[in-house]
C-alpha cells in the first residue's frame, strides 16, 4: 500500500522555491542569454543625431522639390521614402490637378450656331443657303 505523506505549507513552499530556482537556472537563463544575442544594439547619441540630420535633410529636399514644382502648399500630403517615389507622386498629383482644372473649366452646353447659313439650313431655305455661300466667296 501507498503511504500517505503529509507536508506542511512551509515544506510545500520550500519545495516550490527550490524547483523554481532550478528551473530558472536550467531553462530560463540559457533562453535569456540566447535571446540577448538577437537584441539590437543600443544606438549612441551620435548615431541618433546623424539619423535626425538625415531625416531633416530629406524633408528639406522634399520641400525644395515641391516648391520647384509649385506644389509646396501640398507638402504635408507627400510622405515618401526615396526620390523615385517622390517624382511619381508629384507627376500623379499634377495629373489630378490638371484633370480637375479641365473638369471645372467653362463648358458651354447650349452653344448654337447663329450664322446665316445655319439659320437658312434650319428653316429649309436652300436658296438662302446658296446665297450665303456665294456671298462669302465674293467678299
CSV table of N, CA, C and O in Angstrom, one decimal:
chain,number,residue,atom,x,y,z
A,1,UNK,N,0.8,-1.2,0.0
A,1,UNK,CA,0.0,0.0,0.0
A,1,UNK,C,0.9,1.2,0.0
A,1,UNK,O,2.0,1.2,0.5
A,2,UNK,N,0.3,2.2,-0.5
A,2,UNK,CA,1.0,3.5,-0.6
A,2,UNK,C,0.9,4.2,0.8
A,2,UNK,O,-0.2,4.2,1.4
A,3,UNK,N,1.9,4.9,1.0
A,3,UNK,CA,1.9,5.7,2.3
A,3,UNK,C,1.5,7.1,1.9
A,3,UNK,O,1.9,7.7,1.0
A,4,UNK,N,0.6,7.6,2.7
A,4,UNK,CA,0.2,9.0,2.6
A,4,UNK,C,1.2,9.9,3.4
A,4,UNK,O,1.3,9.7,4.6
A,5,UNK,N,1.8,10.8,2.7
A,5,UNK,CA,2.6,11.7,3.4
A,5,UNK,C,1.9,13.0,3.5
A,5,UNK,O,1.3,13.5,2.6
A,6,UNK,N,2.1,13.6,4.6
A,6,UNK,CA,1.6,15.0,4.7
A,6,UNK,C,2.7,16.0,4.9
A,6,UNK,O,3.7,15.7,5.5
A,7,UNK,N,2.5,17.1,4.2
A,7,UNK,CA,3.5,18.2,4.2
A,7,UNK,C,2.9,19.4,4.8
A,7,UNK,O,1.7,19.7,4.6
A,8,UNK,N,3.7,20.1,5.4
A,8,UNK,CA,3.2,21.4,5.9
A,8,UNK,C,3.3,22.4,4.8
A,8,UNK,O,4.0,22.2,3.8
A,9,UNK,N,2.6,23.5,5.0
A,9,UNK,CA,2.6,24.6,4.0
A,9,UNK,C,4.0,25.1,3.8
A,9,UNK,O,4.4,25.4,2.7
A,10,UNK,N,4.7,25.2,4.8
A,10,UNK,CA,6.1,25.7,4.7
A,10,UNK,C,7.0,24.8,3.9
A,10,UNK,O,7.8,25.2,3.1
A,11,UNK,N,6.8,23.5,4.1
A,11,UNK,CA,7.6,22.5,3.3
A,11,UNK,C,7.2,22.6,1.8
A,11,UNK,O,8.1,22.5,0.9
A,12,UNK,N,5.9,22.7,1.5
A,12,UNK,CA,5.4,22.9,0.1
A,12,UNK,C,6.0,24.1,-0.5
A,12,UNK,O,6.5,24.1,-1.6
A,13,UNK,N,6.0,25.2,0.2
A,13,UNK,CA,6.5,26.5,-0.3
A,13,UNK,C,8.0,26.3,-0.5
A,13,UNK,O,8.6,26.9,-1.5
A,14,UNK,N,8.7,25.7,0.4
A,14,UNK,CA,10.2,25.5,0.2
A,14,UNK,C,10.5,24.6,-1.0
A,14,UNK,O,11.4,24.9,-1.8
A,15,UNK,N,9.7,23.5,-1.2
A,15,UNK,CA,9.9,22.7,-2.4
A,15,UNK,C,9.6,23.5,-3.7
A,15,UNK,O,10.4,23.3,-4.7
A,16,UNK,N,8.6,24.3,-3.7
A,16,UNK,CA,8.3,25.1,-4.8
A,16,UNK,C,9.4,26.1,-5.1
A,16,UNK,O,9.8,26.3,-6.3
A,17,UNK,N,9.9,26.7,-4.1
A,17,UNK,CA,11.1,27.7,-4.3
A,17,UNK,C,12.3,27.0,-4.9
A,17,UNK,O,12.9,27.5,-5.8
A,18,UNK,N,12.5,25.8,-4.4
A,18,UNK,CA,13.7,25.0,-4.9
A,18,UNK,C,13.5,24.7,-6.4
A,18,UNK,O,14.4,24.8,-7.2
A,19,UNK,N,12.3,24.2,-6.7
A,19,UNK,CA,12.1,23.8,-8.1
A,19,UNK,C,12.1,25.0,-9.0
A,19,UNK,O,12.5,25.0,-10.2
A,20,UNK,N,11.5,26.1,-8.5
A,20,UNK,CA,11.6,27.4,-9.3
A,20,UNK,C,13.0,27.8,-9.6
A,20,UNK,O,13.3,28.2,-10.7
A,21,UNK,N,13.8,27.8,-8.6
A,21,UNK,CA,15.2,28.2,-8.7
A,21,UNK,C,15.9,27.3,-9.7
A,21,UNK,O,16.7,27.7,-10.5
A,22,UNK,N,15.6,26.0,-9.6
A,22,UNK,CA,16.3,25.0,-10.5
A,22,UNK,C,15.8,25.3,-11.9
A,22,UNK,O,16.6,25.3,-12.9
A,23,UNK,N,14.5,25.6,-12.1
A,23,UNK,CA,14.0,25.8,-13.5
A,23,UNK,C,14.6,27.1,-14.0
A,23,UNK,O,15.0,27.2,-15.2
A,24,UNK,N,14.7,28.2,-13.2
A,24,UNK,CA,15.3,29.4,-13.7
A,24,UNK,C,16.8,29.2,-14.1
A,24,UNK,O,17.2,29.8,-15.1
A,25,UNK,N,17.5,28.4,-13.4
A,25,UNK,CA,18.9,28.3,-13.7
A,25,UNK,C,19.1,27.3,-14.9
A,25,UNK,O,20.0,27.5,-15.7
A,26,UNK,N,18.3,26.3,-15.0
A,26,UNK,CA,18.4,25.3,-16.1
A,26,UNK,C,17.8,25.7,-17.4
A,26,UNK,O,18.3,25.4,-18.5
A,27,UNK,N,16.6,26.3,-17.3
A,27,UNK,CA,15.9,26.6,-18.5
A,27,UNK,C,15.8,28.1,-18.9
A,27,UNK,O,16.2,28.5,-20.0
A,28,UNK,N,15.5,28.9,-17.9
A,28,UNK,CA,15.2,30.3,-18.2
A,28,UNK,C,16.5,31.1,-18.6
A,28,UNK,O,16.6,31.8,-19.5
A,29,UNK,N,17.6,30.9,-17.8
A,29,UNK,CA,18.8,31.6,-18.0
A,29,UNK,C,19.4,31.4,-19.4
A,29,UNK,O,19.8,32.3,-20.1
A,30,UNK,N,19.5,30.1,-19.9
A,30,UNK,CA,20.0,29.9,-21.2
A,30,UNK,C,19.2,30.5,-22.3
A,30,UNK,O,19.7,31.0,-23.3
A,31,UNK,N,17.9,30.5,-22.1
A,31,UNK,CA,17.0,31.1,-23.1
A,31,UNK,C,17.2,32.6,-23.1
A,31,UNK,O,17.2,33.2,-24.2
A,32,UNK,N,17.3,33.2,-22.0
A,32,UNK,CA,17.6,34.7,-22.0
A,32,UNK,C,18.9,35.0,-22.6
A,32,UNK,O,19.0,36.0,-23.3
A,33,UNK,N,19.9,34.2,-22.4
A,33,UNK,CA,21.2,34.5,-23.0
A,33,UNK,C,21.1,34.4,-24.5
A,33,UNK,O,21.7,35.2,-25.2
A,34,UNK,N,20.4,33.4,-25.0
A,34,UNK,CA,20.2,33.2,-26.4
A,34,UNK,C,19.5,34.3,-27.0
A,34,UNK,O,19.8,34.8,-28.1
A,35,UNK,N,18.5,34.8,-26.4
A,35,UNK,CA,17.7,35.9,-26.9
A,35,UNK,C,18.5,37.2,-26.9
A,35,UNK,O,18.2,38.1,-27.8
A,36,UNK,N,19.4,37.4,-26.0
A,36,UNK,CA,20.2,38.6,-25.9
A,36,UNK,C,21.0,38.8,-27.2
A,36,UNK,O,21.3,40.0,-27.6
A,37,UNK,N,21.5,37.7,-27.8
A,37,UNK,CA,22.3,37.9,-29.0
A,37,UNK,C,21.5,38.5,-30.2
A,37,UNK,O,22.1,39.0,-31.1
A,38,UNK,N,20.2,38.3,-30.1
A,38,UNK,CA,19.3,38.9,-31.2
A,38,UNK,C,18.8,40.3,-30.9
A,38,UNK,O,18.2,40.9,-31.8
A,39,UNK,N,19.1,40.8,-29.8
A,39,UNK,CA,18.6,42.1,-29.4
A,39,UNK,C,19.4,43.1,-30.1
A,39,UNK,O,20.7,43.0,-30.2
A,40,UNK,N,18.8,44.1,-30.8
A,40,UNK,CA,19.6,45.1,-31.5
A,40,UNK,C,20.4,46.0,-30.5
A,40,UNK,O,20.0,46.2,-29.4
A,41,UNK,N,21.5,46.4,-31.0
A,41,UNK,CA,22.4,47.2,-30.1
A,41,UNK,C,21.8,48.6,-29.9
A,41,UNK,O,21.1,49.1,-30.8
A,42,UNK,N,22.0,49.2,-28.8
A,42,UNK,CA,21.5,50.5,-28.5
A,42,UNK,C,22.3,51.5,-29.3
A,42,UNK,O,23.5,51.4,-29.5
A,43,UNK,N,21.6,52.5,-29.9
A,43,UNK,CA,22.2,53.5,-30.7
A,43,UNK,C,22.9,54.6,-29.8
A,43,UNK,O,22.3,55.0,-28.8
A,44,UNK,N,24.0,55.0,-30.2
A,44,UNK,CA,24.7,56.1,-29.5
A,44,UNK,C,24.0,57.4,-29.8
A,44,UNK,O,23.3,57.5,-30.8
A,45,UNK,N,24.4,58.4,-29.0
A,45,UNK,CA,23.8,59.7,-29.3
A,45,UNK,C,24.3,60.3,-30.6
A,45,UNK,O,23.5,61.0,-31.3
A,46,UNK,N,25.5,60.0,-31.0
A,46,UNK,CA,26.0,60.4,-32.3
A,46,UNK,C,25.2,59.8,-33.5
A,46,UNK,O,24.9,60.5,-34.5
A,47,UNK,N,24.9,58.5,-33.3
A,47,UNK,CA,24.1,57.8,-34.4
A,47,UNK,C,22.7,58.4,-34.4
A,47,UNK,O,22.1,58.6,-35.5
A,48,UNK,N,22.1,58.7,-33.3
A,48,UNK,CA,20.8,59.3,-33.2
A,48,UNK,C,20.8,60.6,-33.9
A,48,UNK,O,19.9,61.0,-34.6
A,49,UNK,N,21.8,61.4,-33.6
A,49,UNK,CA,21.9,62.8,-34.2
A,49,UNK,C,22.1,62.7,-35.7
A,49,UNK,O,21.5,63.5,-36.4
A,50,UNK,N,22.9,61.7,-36.1
A,50,UNK,CA,23.1,61.6,-37.6
A,50,UNK,C,21.8,61.2,-38.3
A,50,UNK,O,21.5,61.7,-39.3
A,51,UNK,N,21.0,60.3,-37.7
A,51,UNK,CA,19.8,59.9,-38.3
A,51,UNK,C,18.8,61.1,-38.3
A,51,UNK,O,18.1,61.2,-39.3
A,52,UNK,N,18.8,61.9,-37.3
A,52,UNK,CA,17.9,63.1,-37.3
A,52,UNK,C,18.3,64.1,-38.3
A,52,UNK,O,17.5,64.6,-39.0
A,53,UNK,N,19.6,64.2,-38.5
A,53,UNK,CA,20.1,65.1,-39.6
A,53,UNK,C,19.7,64.6,-41.0
A,53,UNK,O,19.3,65.4,-41.8
A,54,UNK,N,19.8,63.3,-41.2
A,54,UNK,CA,19.4,62.7,-42.4
A,54,UNK,C,17.9,62.9,-42.7
A,54,UNK,O,17.5,63.3,-43.8
A,55,UNK,N,17.1,62.7,-41.7
A,55,UNK,CA,15.7,62.9,-41.8
A,55,UNK,C,15.4,64.4,-42.1
A,55,UNK,O,14.5,64.7,-43.0
A,56,UNK,N,16.0,65.3,-41.5
A,56,UNK,CA,15.8,66.8,-41.7
A,56,UNK,C,16.2,67.1,-43.2
A,56,UNK,O,15.5,67.9,-43.8
A,57,UNK,N,17.4,66.6,-43.6
A,57,UNK,CA,17.9,66.9,-44.9
A,57,UNK,C,16.9,66.3,-46.0
A,57,UNK,O,16.6,67.0,-47.0
A,58,UNK,N,16.4,65.1,-45.8
A,58,UNK,CA,15.4,64.5,-46.7
A,58,UNK,C,14.1,65.4,-46.8
A,58,UNK,O,13.6,65.6,-47.8
A,59,UNK,N,13.7,65.8,-45.6
A,59,UNK,CA,12.5,66.7,-45.6
A,59,UNK,C,12.7,68.0,-46.3
A,59,UNK,O,11.8,68.5,-47.1
A,60,UNK,N,13.9,68.6,-46.2
A,60,UNK,CA,14.2,69.8,-46.9
A,60,UNK,C,14.3,69.5,-48.4
A,60,UNK,O,13.8,70.4,-49.2
A,61,UNK,N,14.8,68.4,-48.8
A,61,UNK,CA,14.8,68.0,-50.2
A,61,UNK,C,13.4,67.9,-50.8
A,61,UNK,O,13.1,68.4,-51.9
A,62,UNK,N,12.5,67.3,-50.0
A,62,UNK,CA,11.2,67.1,-50.5
A,62,UNK,C,10.5,68.5,-50.6
A,62,UNK,O,9.9,68.8,-51.6
A,63,UNK,N,10.7,69.3,-49.6
A,63,UNK,CA,10.1,70.7,-49.7
A,63,UNK,C,10.6,71.5,-50.8
A,63,UNK,O,9.9,72.2,-51.5
A,64,UNK,N,11.9,71.4,-51.1
A,64,UNK,CA,12.5,72.1,-52.2
A,64,UNK,C,12.0,71.6,-53.5
A,64,UNK,O,11.7,72.4,-54.4
A,65,UNK,N,11.9,70.3,-53.7
A,65,UNK,CA,11.4,69.8,-54.9
A,65,UNK,C,9.9,70.2,-55.1
A,65,UNK,O,9.5,70.6,-56.3
A,66,UNK,N,9.1,70.1,-54.1
A,66,UNK,CA,7.7,70.5,-54.2
A,66,UNK,C,7.6,72.0,-54.5
A,66,UNK,O,6.7,72.4,-55.3
A,67,UNK,N,8.5,72.8,-54.0
A,67,UNK,CA,8.4,74.3,-54.2
A,67,UNK,C,8.8,74.5,-55.7
A,67,UNK,O,8.1,75.4,-56.3
A,68,UNK,N,9.8,73.8,-56.2
A,68,UNK,CA,10.1,74.0,-57.6
A,68,UNK,C,9.0,73.5,-58.6
A,68,UNK,O,8.9,74.1,-59.7
A,69,UNK,N,8.2,72.6,-58.1
A,69,UNK,CA,7.1,72.1,-59.0
A,69,UNK,C,5.8,72.9,-58.7
A,69,UNK,O,4.8,72.7,-59.4
A,70,UNK,N,5.9,73.9,-57.8
A,70,UNK,CA,4.7,74.7,-57.5
A,70,UNK,C,3.7,74.0,-56.6
A,70,UNK,O,2.5,74.3,-56.6
A,71,UNK,N,4.1,72.9,-55.9
A,71,UNK,CA,3.2,72.2,-55.0
A,71,UNK,C,3.5,72.3,-53.6
A,71,UNK,O,3.1,71.4,-52.8
A,72,UNK,N,4.2,73.3,-53.2
A,72,UNK,CA,4.7,73.4,-51.8
A,72,UNK,C,3.5,73.6,-50.8
A,72,UNK,O,3.6,73.3,-49.6
A,73,UNK,N,2.3,74.0,-51.3
A,73,UNK,CA,1.2,74.1,-50.4
A,73,UNK,C,0.7,72.7,-50.0
A,73,UNK,O,-0.1,72.6,-49.0
A,74,UNK,N,1.0,71.7,-50.8
A,74,UNK,CA,0.6,70.3,-50.5
A,74,UNK,C,1.7,69.4,-49.9
A,74,UNK,O,1.6,68.2,-49.9
A,75,UNK,N,2.7,70.0,-49.3
A,75,UNK,CA,3.8,69.3,-48.7
A,75,UNK,C,3.4,68.2,-47.7
A,75,UNK,O,4.0,67.2,-47.6
A,76,UNK,N,2.4,68.5,-46.9
A,76,UNK,CA,2.0,67.6,-45.9
A,76,UNK,C,1.4,66.3,-46.4
A,76,UNK,O,1.3,65.3,-45.7
A,77,UNK,N,1.0,66.3,-47.7
A,77,UNK,CA,0.4,65.1,-48.3
A,77,UNK,C,1.4,64.2,-49.0
A,77,UNK,O,1.1,63.1,-49.4
A,78,UNK,N,2.7,64.6,-49.0
A,78,UNK,CA,3.7,63.8,-49.7
A,78,UNK,C,4.6,63.2,-48.6
A,78,UNK,O,5.5,63.8,-48.0
A,79,UNK,N,4.3,61.9,-48.3
A,79,UNK,CA,5.1,61.1,-47.4
A,79,UNK,C,5.8,60.0,-48.2
A,79,UNK,O,5.2,59.1,-48.6
A,80,UNK,N,7.1,60.2,-48.5
A,80,UNK,CA,7.8,59.3,-49.4
A,80,UNK,C,9.1,58.9,-48.7
A,80,UNK,O,9.6,59.6,-47.8
A,81,UNK,N,9.7,57.9,-49.3
A,81,UNK,CA,11.0,57.4,-48.7
A,81,UNK,C,12.2,57.6,-49.7
A,81,UNK,O,13.3,57.5,-49.2
A,82,UNK,N,11.9,57.8,-51.0
A,82,UNK,CA,13.0,58.0,-51.9
A,82,UNK,C,12.6,58.9,-53.0
A,82,UNK,O,11.4,59.3,-53.2
A,83,UNK,N,13.6,59.3,-53.8
A,83,UNK,CA,13.4,60.3,-54.9
A,83,UNK,C,12.4,59.8,-56.0
A,83,UNK,O,11.6,60.5,-56.5
A,84,UNK,N,12.6,58.5,-56.3
A,84,UNK,CA,11.7,58.0,-57.4
A,84,UNK,C,10.2,58.0,-57.0
A,84,UNK,O,9.4,58.3,-57.8
A,85,UNK,N,10.0,57.6,-55.8
A,85,UNK,CA,8.6,57.7,-55.2
A,85,UNK,C,8.1,59.1,-55.2
A,85,UNK,O,6.9,59.3,-55.6
A,86,UNK,N,8.9,60.0,-54.8
A,86,UNK,CA,8.5,61.5,-54.8
A,86,UNK,C,8.2,61.9,-56.2
A,86,UNK,O,7.1,62.6,-56.4
A,87,UNK,N,9.0,61.6,-57.2
A,87,UNK,CA,8.7,62.0,-58.6
A,87,UNK,C,7.4,61.4,-59.1
A,87,UNK,O,6.6,62.1,-59.7
A,88,UNK,N,7.2,60.2,-58.8
A,88,UNK,CA,6.0,59.5,-59.2
A,88,UNK,C,4.8,60.2,-58.6
A,88,UNK,O,3.8,60.4,-59.3
A,89,UNK,N,4.8,60.5,-57.3
A,89,UNK,CA,3.7,61.1,-56.7
A,89,UNK,C,3.4,62.5,-57.2
A,89,UNK,O,2.3,62.9,-57.3
A,90,UNK,N,4.5,63.3,-57.4
A,90,UNK,CA,4.4,64.6,-58.0
A,90,UNK,C,3.7,64.6,-59.3
A,90,UNK,O,2.8,65.3,-59.6
A,91,UNK,N,4.1,63.6,-60.2
A,91,UNK,CA,3.5,63.5,-61.5
A,91,UNK,C,2.0,63.2,-61.4
A,91,UNK,O,1.2,63.7,-62.2
A,92,UNK,N,1.7,62.2,-60.6
A,92,UNK,CA,0.3,61.8,-60.4
A,92,UNK,C,-0.5,63.0,-59.8
A,92,UNK,O,-1.6,63.2,-60.3
A,93,UNK,N,0.0,63.7,-58.9
A,93,UNK,CA,-0.7,64.8,-58.3
A,93,UNK,C,-0.9,65.9,-59.3
A,93,UNK,O,-2.0,66.5,-59.4
A,94,UNK,N,0.1,66.2,-60.2
A,94,UNK,CA,-0.1,67.2,-61.2
A,94,UNK,C,-1.2,66.8,-62.2
A,94,UNK,O,-2.0,67.6,-62.7
A,95,UNK,N,-1.2,65.5,-62.6
A,95,UNK,CA,-2.2,65.0,-63.5
A,95,UNK,C,-3.6,65.1,-62.9
A,95,UNK,O,-4.5,65.6,-63.6
A,96,UNK,N,-3.7,64.9,-61.6
A,96,UNK,CA,-5.0,65.0,-61.0
A,96,UNK,C,-5.5,66.5,-61.0
A,96,UNK,O,-6.6,66.8,-61.3
A,97,UNK,N,-4.5,67.4,-60.7
A,97,UNK,CA,-4.8,68.8,-60.7
A,97,UNK,C,-5.3,69.3,-62.1
A,97,UNK,O,-6.2,70.0,-62.2
A,98,UNK,N,-4.5,68.9,-63.1
A,98,UNK,CA,-4.9,69.3,-64.5
A,98,UNK,C,-6.3,68.7,-64.8
A,98,UNK,O,-7.0,69.4,-65.5
A,99,UNK,N,-6.6,67.5,-64.5
A,99,UNK,CA,-7.9,67.0,-64.8
A,99,UNK,C,-9.0,67.7,-64.0
A,99,UNK,O,-10.1,68.0,-64.6
A,100,UNK,N,-8.7,68.2,-62.8
A,100,UNK,CA,-9.7,69.0,-62.1
A,100,UNK,C,-9.9,70.3,-62.7
A,100,UNK,O,-11.0,70.8,-62.8
A,101,UNK,N,-8.8,70.9,-63.2
A,101,UNK,CA,-8.9,72.2,-63.9
A,101,UNK,C,-9.8,72.1,-65.2
A,101,UNK,O,-10.6,72.9,-65.5
A,102,UNK,N,-9.6,71.0,-65.9
A,102,UNK,CA,-10.4,70.8,-67.1
A,102,UNK,C,-11.8,70.5,-66.7
A,102,UNK,O,-12.7,71.1,-67.4
A,103,UNK,N,-12.1,69.7,-65.7
A,103,UNK,CA,-13.4,69.4,-65.3
A,103,UNK,C,-14.2,70.7,-64.8
A,103,UNK,O,-15.4,70.8,-64.9
A,104,UNK,N,-13.4,71.6,-64.1
A,104,UNK,CA,-14.1,72.7,-63.6
A,104,UNK,C,-14.1,73.9,-64.5
A,104,UNK,O,-14.6,75.0,-64.2
A,105,UNK,N,-13.5,73.8,-65.7
A,105,UNK,CA,-13.5,74.9,-66.6
A,105,UNK,C,-14.9,75.1,-67.3
A,105,UNK,O,-15.8,74.2,-67.2
A,106,UNK,N,-15.1,76.2,-68.0
A,106,UNK,CA,-16.3,76.5,-68.6
A,106,UNK,C,-16.6,75.6,-69.8
A,106,UNK,O,-15.7,75.5,-70.7
A,107,UNK,N,-17.7,75.0,-69.8
A,107,UNK,CA,-18.1,74.2,-70.9
A,107,UNK,C,-19.5,74.6,-71.4
A,107,UNK,O,-20.5,74.4,-70.7
A,108,UNK,N,-19.6,75.3,-72.5
A,108,UNK,CA,-20.9,75.7,-73.0
A,108,UNK,C,-21.7,74.5,-73.4
A,108,UNK,O,-21.3,73.6,-74.0
A,109,UNK,N,-23.0,74.5,-72.9
A,109,UNK,CA,-23.8,73.4,-73.3
A,109,UNK,C,-25.0,73.8,-74.2
A,109,UNK,O,-25.5,72.9,-74.8
A,110,UNK,N,-25.3,75.0,-74.3
A,110,UNK,CA,-26.3,75.5,-75.2
A,110,UNK,C,-25.8,76.4,-76.3
A,110,UNK,O,-26.4,77.3,-76.7
A,111,UNK,N,-24.6,76.0,-76.8
A,111,UNK,CA,-24.0,76.8,-77.8
A,111,UNK,C,-24.6,76.5,-79.1
A,111,UNK,O,-24.6,75.3,-79.6
A,112,UNK,N,-25.2,77.5,-79.7
A,112,UNK,CA,-25.9,77.3,-81.0
A,112,UNK,C,-25.2,78.2,-82.1
A,112,UNK,O,-24.8,79.3,-81.8
A,113,UNK,N,-25.1,77.7,-83.2
A,113,UNK,CA,-24.6,78.5,-84.3
A,113,UNK,C,-25.6,79.5,-84.8
A,113,UNK,O,-26.8,79.2,-84.9
A,114,UNK,N,-25.2,80.7,-84.9
A,114,UNK,CA,-26.2,81.8,-85.3
A,114,UNK,C,-25.8,82.4,-86.6
A,114,UNK,O,-26.3,83.5,-87.0
A,115,UNK,N,-24.9,81.8,-87.4
A,115,UNK,CA,-24.6,82.4,-88.7
A,115,UNK,C,-25.8,82.2,-89.7
A,115,UNK,O,-26.7,81.4,-89.4
A,116,UNK,N,-25.8,82.9,-90.8
A,116,UNK,CA,-26.9,82.9,-91.7
A,116,UNK,C,-27.1,81.6,-92.4
A,116,UNK,O,-28.2,81.2,-92.6
A,117,UNK,N,-26.0,80.9,-92.6
A,117,UNK,CA,-26.1,79.6,-93.3
A,117,UNK,C,-26.9,78.6,-92.5
A,117,UNK,O,-27.8,77.9,-92.9
A,118,UNK,N,-26.6,78.5,-91.1
A,118,UNK,CA,-27.3,77.6,-90.3
A,118,UNK,C,-28.7,78.0,-90.0
A,118,UNK,O,-29.6,77.1,-89.9
A,119,UNK,N,-29.0,79.3,-90.1
A,119,UNK,CA,-30.4,79.7,-89.9
A,119,UNK,C,-31.2,79.3,-91.1
A,119,UNK,O,-32.3,78.8,-91.0
A,120,UNK,N,-30.7,79.4,-92.4
A,120,UNK,CA,-31.4,79.0,-93.6
A,120,UNK,C,-31.5,77.5,-93.6
A,120,UNK,O,-32.5,76.9,-94.1
A,121,UNK,N,-30.5,76.8,-93.1
A,121,UNK,CA,-30.5,75.3,-93.0
A,121,UNK,C,-31.6,74.8,-92.1
A,121,UNK,O,-32.3,73.9,-92.5
A,122,UNK,N,-31.8,75.5,-91.0
A,122,UNK,CA,-32.9,75.1,-90.1
A,122,UNK,C,-34.3,75.3,-90.7
A,122,UNK,O,-35.2,74.5,-90.5
A,123,UNK,N,-34.4,76.4,-91.4
A,123,UNK,CA,-35.7,76.7,-92.0
A,123,UNK,C,-35.9,75.9,-93.3
A,123,UNK,O,-37.0,76.0,-93.8
A,124,UNK,N,-34.9,75.3,-93.8
A,124,UNK,CA,-35.1,74.5,-95.0
A,124,UNK,C,-35.0,75.4,-96.3
A,124,UNK,O,-35.5,75.0,-97.3
A,125,UNK,N,-34.4,76.6,-96.2
A,125,UNK,CA,-34.3,77.5,-97.3
A,125,UNK,C,-33.0,77.2,-98.0
A,125,UNK,O,-32.0,77.7,-97.7
A,126,UNK,N,-33.1,76.5,-99.1
A,126,UNK,CA,-32.0,76.1,-99.9
A,126,UNK,C,-31.4,77.3,-100.7
A,126,UNK,O,-30.2,77.5,-100.8
A,127,UNK,N,-32.3,78.1,-101.2
A,127,UNK,CA,-31.8,79.3,-101.9
A,127,UNK,C,-31.0,80.2,-101.0
A,127,UNK,O,-30.0,80.8,-101.4
A,128,UNK,N,-31.5,80.4,-99.7
A,128,UNK,CA,-30.8,81.2,-98.8
A,128,UNK,C,-29.4,80.6,-98.4
A,128,UNK,O,-28.4,81.4,-98.2
A,129,UNK,N,-29.4,79.3,-98.3
A,129,UNK,CA,-28.1,78.7,-98.0
A,129,UNK,C,-27.1,78.9,-99.2
A,129,UNK,O,-25.9,79.2,-98.9
A,130,UNK,N,-27.6,78.8,-100.4
A,130,UNK,CA,-26.7,79.0,-101.6
A,130,UNK,C,-26.2,80.5,-101.6
A,130,UNK,O,-25.1,80.8,-101.9
A,131,UNK,N,-27.2,81.4,-101.4
A,131,UNK,CA,-26.8,82.8,-101.4
A,131,UNK,C,-25.8,83.1,-100.3
A,131,UNK,O,-24.8,83.9,-100.6
A,132,UNK,N,-25.9,82.5,-99.1
A,132,UNK,CA,-24.9,82.8,-98.1
A,132,UNK,C,-23.5,82.3,-98.5
A,132,UNK,O,-22.5,82.9,-98.3
A,133,UNK,N,-23.5,81.1,-99.1
A,133,UNK,CA,-22.2,80.5,-99.6
A,133,UNK,C,-21.6,81.4,-100.7
A,133,UNK,O,-20.4,81.7,-100.7
A,134,UNK,N,-22.4,81.8,-101.6
A,134,UNK,CA,-21.9,82.7,-102.7
A,134,UNK,C,-21.4,84.0,-102.2
A,134,UNK,O,-20.4,84.6,-102.7
A,135,UNK,N,-22.1,84.6,-101.2
A,135,UNK,CA,-21.8,85.9,-100.7
A,135,UNK,C,-20.4,85.8,-100.0
A,135,UNK,O,-19.6,86.7,-100.0
A,136,UNK,N,-20.2,84.7,-99.3
A,136,UNK,CA,-18.9,84.6,-98.6
A,136,UNK,C,-17.7,84.4,-99.6
A,136,UNK,O,-16.6,84.8,-99.3
A,137,UNK,N,-18.0,83.9,-100.8
A,137,UNK,CA,-17.0,83.8,-101.8
A,137,UNK,C,-16.6,85.1,-102.4
A,137,UNK,O,-15.4,85.3,-102.8
A,138,UNK,N,-17.5,86.1,-102.5
A,138,UNK,CA,-17.3,87.3,-103.2
A,138,UNK,C,-17.0,88.5,-102.2
A,138,UNK,O,-17.1,89.6,-102.6
A,139,UNK,N,-16.6,88.2,-101.0
A,139,UNK,CA,-16.3,89.3,-100.1
A,139,UNK,C,-15.0,89.9,-100.4
A,139,UNK,O,-14.0,89.5,-100.9
